[in-house]
């Protein structure tokens, strides 16, 4: 103990303090920053409220692993029929939507929300990813409405394990929000099924990250593990420190590209 420090207050016989009470020291709270102050994007508004929208654009000459983005834009519509065994008509690539979600839990269920929905489209000779994000639960309705409006201009939905996870989860959220489900009219191509047919016997795993590395030559560096994403979002909701969201957006973009 510092010999020059004030003596610790002692209690009297009845518990009353015999000296002035110690001052209450409260830890200073860090300044709060919301998504629009930290992330590239803007707050959007529709009749249901507000949500946050961010965009990333990959020009055709940019490489993703061993391949240029332009190769994706150059895919013929007939590719859909070939990989889906004739189930999907040959829609033009401009009508395709690549979708992935980040959610509040990996198990699914009615209590699980998709707080971030990324949609990639082939346009302007490159690949654009739009990220629909709800900064809090009260923005879910607006985010879902904006997503549905955007998808009305697409005919084909392309996912990776989306038939099992992403689409059923979103269907539940639209139902709970009492909104029309926008995916029912879309032709759905789940690339996981095709990947298993092509590489199940040759690859040790058909996980997206493994195929990215082995097939595309793309290695994720500094990427946030998927199982930590719900924790980061909950920490953002608790602290309103938007820097916790920074790793989430690139993770979603990479899942789509």
XYZ file of C-alpha atoms in Angstrom:
257
model
C 0.000 0.000 0.000
C 1.184 3.508 -0.724
C 2.113 4.960 2.687
C 0.858 8.340 1.532
C -2.565 7.038 0.578
C -5.671 7.949 2.524
C -6.754 5.357 5.075
C -9.459 2.942 4.044
C -12.787 3.951 5.606
C -13.851 1.766 8.518
C -17.341 0.970 9.663
C -18.646 1.802 13.120
C -20.267 -0.647 15.467
C -23.580 -0.425 13.645
C -22.054 -0.583 10.196
C -22.099 3.160 9.582
C -19.105 4.669 7.836
C -16.712 6.515 10.114
C -15.242 8.495 7.208
C -16.313 9.736 3.818
C -17.303 7.048 1.351
C -14.836 6.027 -1.310
C -15.568 7.683 -4.637
C -17.241 5.478 -7.266
C -15.015 4.997 -10.251
C -16.888 4.102 -13.434
C -14.970 2.711 -16.353
C -15.158 5.079 -19.278
C -17.263 3.633 -22.077
C -15.758 3.685 -25.575
C -17.380 6.001 -28.057
C -20.020 4.312 -30.163
C -19.928 4.199 -33.927
C -22.676 2.814 -36.115
C -22.251 0.933 -39.385
C -22.453 3.935 -41.683
C -19.575 5.599 -39.803
C -17.202 2.668 -40.209
C -18.253 0.729 -43.304
C -18.515 1.746 -46.939
C -22.190 2.078 -47.761
C -25.234 4.100 -46.879
C -28.432 3.952 -44.901
C -31.382 3.292 -47.186
C -35.067 3.757 -46.454
C -38.284 2.263 -47.783
C -41.850 2.110 -46.523
C -40.852 -0.471 -43.924
C -38.046 1.547 -42.400
C -34.292 1.719 -42.743
C -31.504 -0.711 -43.519
C -27.851 -0.500 -44.531
C -26.599 -1.200 -48.052
C -22.997 -1.708 -49.080
C -21.557 -2.606 -52.495
C -18.353 -4.153 -53.817
C -17.440 -4.254 -57.493
C -14.909 -6.587 -59.094
C -13.898 -5.421 -62.591
C -13.505 -8.063 -65.259
C -9.708 -7.893 -65.307
C -9.413 -8.564 -61.569
C -8.273 -12.041 -60.644
C -9.901 -14.326 -58.101
C -7.353 -17.033 -57.532
C -6.210 -18.338 -60.919
C -9.094 -16.858 -62.906
C -10.205 -13.445 -64.086
C -13.656 -12.246 -63.093
C -14.376 -11.769 -66.805
C -14.554 -15.542 -67.237
C -17.628 -15.588 -65.029
C -19.273 -12.837 -67.044
C -18.511 -14.755 -70.243
C -20.340 -17.914 -69.185
C -23.102 -18.790 -71.666
C -26.657 -19.199 -70.478
C -26.517 -22.835 -71.619
C -24.123 -23.497 -68.732
C -27.136 -23.515 -66.419
C -28.764 -26.394 -68.259
C -25.547 -28.392 -68.341
C -24.816 -28.123 -64.632
C -28.465 -28.542 -63.583
C -29.047 -31.520 -65.897
C -31.555 -29.610 -67.967
C -33.660 -28.381 -65.053
C -32.869 -24.681 -65.574
C -33.454 -22.851 -68.886
C -30.564 -20.908 -70.469
C -31.145 -17.495 -68.909
C -28.690 -14.734 -69.710
C -26.011 -14.276 -66.983
C -27.368 -10.795 -66.266
C -30.451 -12.536 -64.817
C -28.486 -14.611 -62.310
C -28.240 -13.784 -58.593
C -25.568 -15.361 -56.385
C -26.712 -15.337 -52.751
C -25.221 -16.026 -49.337
C -26.307 -15.136 -45.808
C -24.673 -14.446 -42.468
C -26.905 -15.416 -39.574
C -27.295 -15.204 -35.811
C -26.838 -18.962 -35.467
C -25.626 -21.893 -37.514
C -28.317 -24.338 -36.391
C -31.200 -22.510 -38.040
C -34.704 -22.493 -36.593
C -37.353 -19.824 -36.140
C -35.155 -17.812 -33.780
C -32.298 -17.489 -36.254
C -32.096 -14.289 -38.313
C -30.172 -13.533 -41.470
C -28.724 -10.173 -40.482
C -26.567 -9.851 -43.607
C -27.610 -11.017 -47.076
C -25.179 -10.681 -49.941
C -26.290 -10.863 -53.567
C -23.810 -10.982 -56.434
C -24.707 -10.112 -60.017
C -22.866 -10.075 -63.324
C -22.975 -6.545 -64.694
C -20.841 -3.863 -66.350
C -18.337 -6.470 -67.498
C -17.584 -7.488 -63.934
C -19.166 -8.784 -60.746
C -21.029 -6.630 -58.231
C -21.958 -7.720 -54.709
C -24.682 -5.885 -52.816
C -24.787 -6.411 -49.066
C -28.160 -5.924 -47.369
C -27.583 -5.445 -43.638
C -29.857 -4.863 -40.667
C -28.188 -2.760 -37.983
C -30.712 -4.033 -35.454
C -33.702 -6.343 -35.386
C -36.149 -3.536 -36.089
C -34.578 -3.134 -39.548
C -35.277 -6.694 -40.661
C -38.575 -5.894 -42.397
C -37.020 -3.099 -44.454
C -34.026 -5.244 -45.370
C -36.202 -8.167 -46.476
C -38.408 -5.863 -48.542
C -35.375 -4.338 -50.271
C -33.956 -7.779 -51.007
C -37.253 -8.939 -52.501
C -37.497 -5.832 -54.673
C -33.982 -6.366 -56.002
C -34.559 -10.037 -56.782
C -37.658 -9.340 -58.855
C -35.307 -8.492 -61.742
C -33.562 -11.892 -61.570
C -34.640 -15.327 -62.771
C -31.967 -17.665 -61.391
C -30.753 -17.992 -57.809
C -27.299 -19.531 -57.332
C -26.096 -20.606 -53.877
C -23.736 -22.990 -52.141
C -25.763 -25.199 -49.793
C -28.591 -22.699 -50.125
C -31.308 -25.304 -50.635
C -30.549 -26.756 -47.229
C -29.719 -23.632 -45.248
C -29.987 -20.103 -46.677
C -33.273 -20.292 -48.564
C -35.293 -22.204 -45.909
C -34.045 -19.762 -43.280
C -35.031 -16.748 -45.369
C -38.394 -18.323 -46.131
C -39.040 -18.510 -42.386
C -38.040 -14.880 -41.898
C -40.348 -13.693 -44.709
C -43.189 -15.731 -43.274
C -42.686 -14.282 -39.788
C -42.517 -10.787 -41.279
C -45.737 -11.526 -43.208
C -44.145 -10.717 -46.520
C -44.330 -12.556 -49.853
C -41.478 -15.016 -50.314
C -39.469 -13.810 -53.347
C -37.595 -17.034 -54.085
C -40.536 -19.200 -55.082
C -40.526 -18.116 -58.734
C -36.722 -18.301 -59.103
C -34.910 -21.276 -60.573
C -32.502 -22.370 -57.847
C -29.085 -23.812 -58.627
C -27.279 -25.112 -55.539
C -23.636 -25.498 -56.538
C -22.916 -27.829 -53.618
C -24.820 -30.610 -55.370
C -22.829 -30.213 -58.567
C -19.585 -29.952 -56.609
C -20.258 -33.264 -54.916
C -20.923 -34.946 -58.245
C -17.706 -33.605 -59.734
C -15.226 -33.768 -56.883
C -16.543 -35.946 -54.073
C -14.329 -38.878 -55.059
C -11.299 -36.721 -55.872
C -11.337 -34.193 -53.030
C -11.118 -34.824 -49.322
C -13.837 -32.230 -48.740
C -16.479 -30.329 -50.684
C -16.475 -27.425 -48.252
C -16.480 -24.117 -50.068
C -13.150 -22.997 -48.631
C -11.479 -26.254 -49.668
C -12.756 -26.128 -53.255
C -11.793 -22.468 -53.535
C -8.224 -23.433 -52.797
C -8.010 -26.658 -54.805
C -10.075 -25.704 -57.862
C -9.809 -21.915 -58.117
C -6.396 -21.482 -56.562
C -7.827 -18.957 -54.095
C -6.594 -19.015 -50.500
C -8.402 -16.965 -47.896
C -6.046 -14.905 -45.758
C -7.167 -13.346 -42.490
C -10.750 -14.469 -43.004
C -13.018 -14.716 -39.982
C -14.122 -18.322 -39.270
C -17.819 -18.723 -39.969
C -18.617 -20.040 -36.503
C -17.483 -16.728 -34.963
C -19.719 -14.522 -37.083
C -22.806 -14.685 -34.807
C -20.621 -13.708 -31.838
C -19.256 -10.651 -33.652
C -22.748 -9.511 -34.589
C -24.068 -9.936 -31.060
C -21.087 -7.984 -29.733
C -21.919 -5.213 -32.171
C -25.536 -5.162 -30.960
C -24.357 -5.075 -27.347
C -21.664 -2.413 -27.660
C -22.647 -0.531 -30.833
C -19.005 -0.687 -31.817
C -19.302 -1.055 -35.579
C -15.642 -1.974 -35.985
C -16.746 -5.458 -34.906
C -18.594 -5.690 -38.220
C -15.513 -5.011 -40.336
C -14.484 -8.704 -40.798
C -18.059 -9.836 -41.513
C -18.614 -8.000 -44.774
C -15.488 -9.266 -46.598
C -16.282 -12.799 -45.429
C -19.713 -12.633 -47.026
C -18.325 -11.144 -50.234
C -15.734 -13.914 -50.569
C -18.397 -16.574 -49.999
C -20.264 -15.188 -53.000
C -17.393 -14.483 -55.377
